[in-house]
């Protein structure tokens, strides 16, 4: 449990990125209504791969790399929710089961509500990128992206994808929903990259 907790950041103050304020509640923010979860859901991985793959949730849950990890969650609008415990699998462990082509450099995450967000593949391979199905030991509530979402601690929250449906590998850079609407492509919380310049 909590194995990725940063020992250098015992103080909550040190863990708050510039311009962020800690809040107690955990707001749910989305561009539209909560989508229906399809009973035949499979996570599809496609694009710059030698062979497309689909994983059911029960297949993913059985993988030996499943873990619970404590993360802080930083919204670009200025609030941070500290110490959320997510259970899931690291992106890198799942993508390790896919034959990705050498030319793949970018990732576009797709969601059931039509939301998308992009990250460099290099960033996705870091330890804080999780595909999660539990929050604080319970099924993730629908408004927070249940049953399956991603979390990305080092980036503002719009880089995380609620109601995850597909992972697209790309050669070229392609912007997601908010990245096309003025939010920063890099979204680095410590550099305070909130908006595209
Ligand atoms: N599928 C999907 N994922 C999404 C969004 C969305 O509208 N749809 N909004 C993003 C934004 S802007 C934020 S701030 C976070 C909010 O996550 P939360 O509702 O769990 O707090 O989800 C992100 N992921
Ligand atoms: Mo947001």
CSV table of C-alpha atoms in Angstrom, one decimal, residues 5-103:
chain,number,residue,atom,x,y,z
A,5,UNK,CA,4.5,8.0,-1.3
A,6,UNK,CA,7.3,10.5,-1.7
A,7,UNK,CA,9.5,10.4,1.4
A,8,UNK,CA,10.8,13.9,0.6
A,9,UNK,CA,7.4,15.4,0.9
A,10,UNK,CA,6.2,14.7,4.4
A,11,UNK,CA,5.0,18.3,4.8
A,12,UNK,CA,1.8,18.9,3.0
A,13,UNK,CA,3.1,22.4,2.2
A,14,UNK,CA,6.0,20.9,0.2
A,15,UNK,CA,3.6,18.8,-1.7
A,16,UNK,CA,1.5,21.7,-2.9
A,17,UNK,CA,2.6,22.9,-6.3
A,18,UNK,CA,2.8,26.7,-7.0
A,19,UNK,CA,-0.6,28.4,-7.1
A,20,UNK,CA,-2.5,25.4,-5.6
A,21,UNK,CA,-4.7,25.3,-2.5
A,22,UNK,CA,-5.5,22.2,-0.6
A,23,UNK,CA,-9.2,21.4,-0.2
A,24,UNK,CA,-11.0,18.7,1.8
A,25,UNK,CA,-13.8,17.8,-0.6
A,26,UNK,CA,-13.1,16.1,-3.9
A,27,UNK,CA,-15.1,17.9,-6.7
A,28,UNK,CA,-16.2,16.0,-9.8
A,29,UNK,CA,-15.6,18.0,-13.0
A,30,UNK,CA,-16.6,16.9,-16.5
A,31,UNK,CA,-17.4,18.4,-19.8
A,32,UNK,CA,-20.8,16.8,-19.8
A,33,UNK,CA,-23.0,14.1,-18.2
A,34,UNK,CA,-21.6,10.8,-16.7
A,35,UNK,CA,-21.7,8.2,-19.6
A,36,UNK,CA,-23.3,4.8,-19.3
A,37,UNK,CA,-20.8,2.1,-18.6
A,38,UNK,CA,-21.1,-0.6,-21.3
A,39,UNK,CA,-21.4,-4.1,-19.9
A,40,UNK,CA,-19.1,-5.4,-22.7
A,41,UNK,CA,-16.4,-2.9,-22.0
A,42,UNK,CA,-12.9,-3.7,-23.1
A,43,UNK,CA,-9.9,-1.4,-23.1
A,44,UNK,CA,-8.8,-1.1,-26.7
A,45,UNK,CA,-5.1,-0.3,-27.5
A,46,UNK,CA,-4.6,0.7,-31.1
A,47,UNK,CA,-2.7,3.0,-33.5
A,48,UNK,CA,1.1,2.6,-33.9
A,49,UNK,CA,1.1,-1.0,-32.7
A,50,UNK,CA,1.9,-4.2,-34.5
A,51,UNK,CA,-1.3,-5.7,-33.3
A,52,UNK,CA,-4.4,-4.1,-31.7
A,53,UNK,CA,-5.2,-5.5,-28.3
A,54,UNK,CA,-8.3,-5.5,-26.1
A,55,UNK,CA,-8.3,-6.2,-22.4
A,56,UNK,CA,-11.4,-7.0,-20.2
A,57,UNK,CA,-11.4,-5.5,-16.7
A,58,UNK,CA,-11.2,-8.9,-15.2
A,59,UNK,CA,-8.1,-9.7,-17.3
A,60,UNK,CA,-6.5,-6.5,-16.1
A,61,UNK,CA,-7.4,-7.1,-12.5
A,62,UNK,CA,-5.7,-10.5,-12.5
A,63,UNK,CA,-2.3,-9.1,-13.7
A,64,UNK,CA,0.4,-9.6,-11.1
A,65,UNK,CA,1.5,-5.9,-11.2
A,66,UNK,CA,-1.8,-4.6,-9.8
A,67,UNK,CA,-1.0,-2.1,-7.0
A,68,UNK,CA,-2.4,0.5,-4.7
A,69,UNK,CA,-0.6,3.9,-4.8
A,70,UNK,CA,-1.2,7.1,-3.0
A,71,UNK,CA,-1.4,10.2,-5.1
A,72,UNK,CA,-2.2,13.9,-4.9
A,73,UNK,CA,-4.6,15.3,-7.4
A,74,UNK,CA,-4.1,18.8,-8.7
A,75,UNK,CA,-6.8,20.6,-10.7
A,76,UNK,CA,-5.7,23.4,-13.1
A,77,UNK,CA,-8.4,25.6,-11.6
A,78,UNK,CA,-6.2,25.8,-8.4
A,79,UNK,CA,-7.4,23.1,-6.0
A,80,UNK,CA,-5.5,20.1,-4.8
A,81,UNK,CA,-6.9,17.0,-3.1
A,82,UNK,CA,-4.1,15.2,-1.3
A,83,UNK,CA,-3.7,11.5,-0.4
A,84,UNK,CA,-6.0,9.7,-2.7
A,85,UNK,CA,-5.4,5.9,-2.8
A,86,UNK,CA,-5.9,4.4,-6.3
A,87,UNK,CA,-5.8,0.7,-7.1
A,88,UNK,CA,-4.9,-0.2,-10.6
A,89,UNK,CA,-2.1,-1.1,-13.0
A,90,UNK,CA,0.6,1.2,-14.2
A,91,UNK,CA,0.3,2.2,-17.9
A,92,UNK,CA,3.8,0.8,-18.4
A,93,UNK,CA,2.9,-2.6,-17.1
A,94,UNK,CA,-0.2,-2.8,-19.4
A,95,UNK,CA,1.5,-1.5,-22.5
A,96,UNK,CA,4.3,-4.0,-21.8
A,97,UNK,CA,1.8,-6.6,-23.1
A,98,UNK,CA,1.4,-4.8,-26.4
A,99,UNK,CA,3.7,-4.9,-29.3
A,100,UNK,CA,4.2,-1.1,-29.8
A,101,UNK,CA,6.0,0.1,-32.9
A,102,UNK,CA,9.3,1.9,-32.5
A,103,UNK,CA,8.0,5.0,-34.1
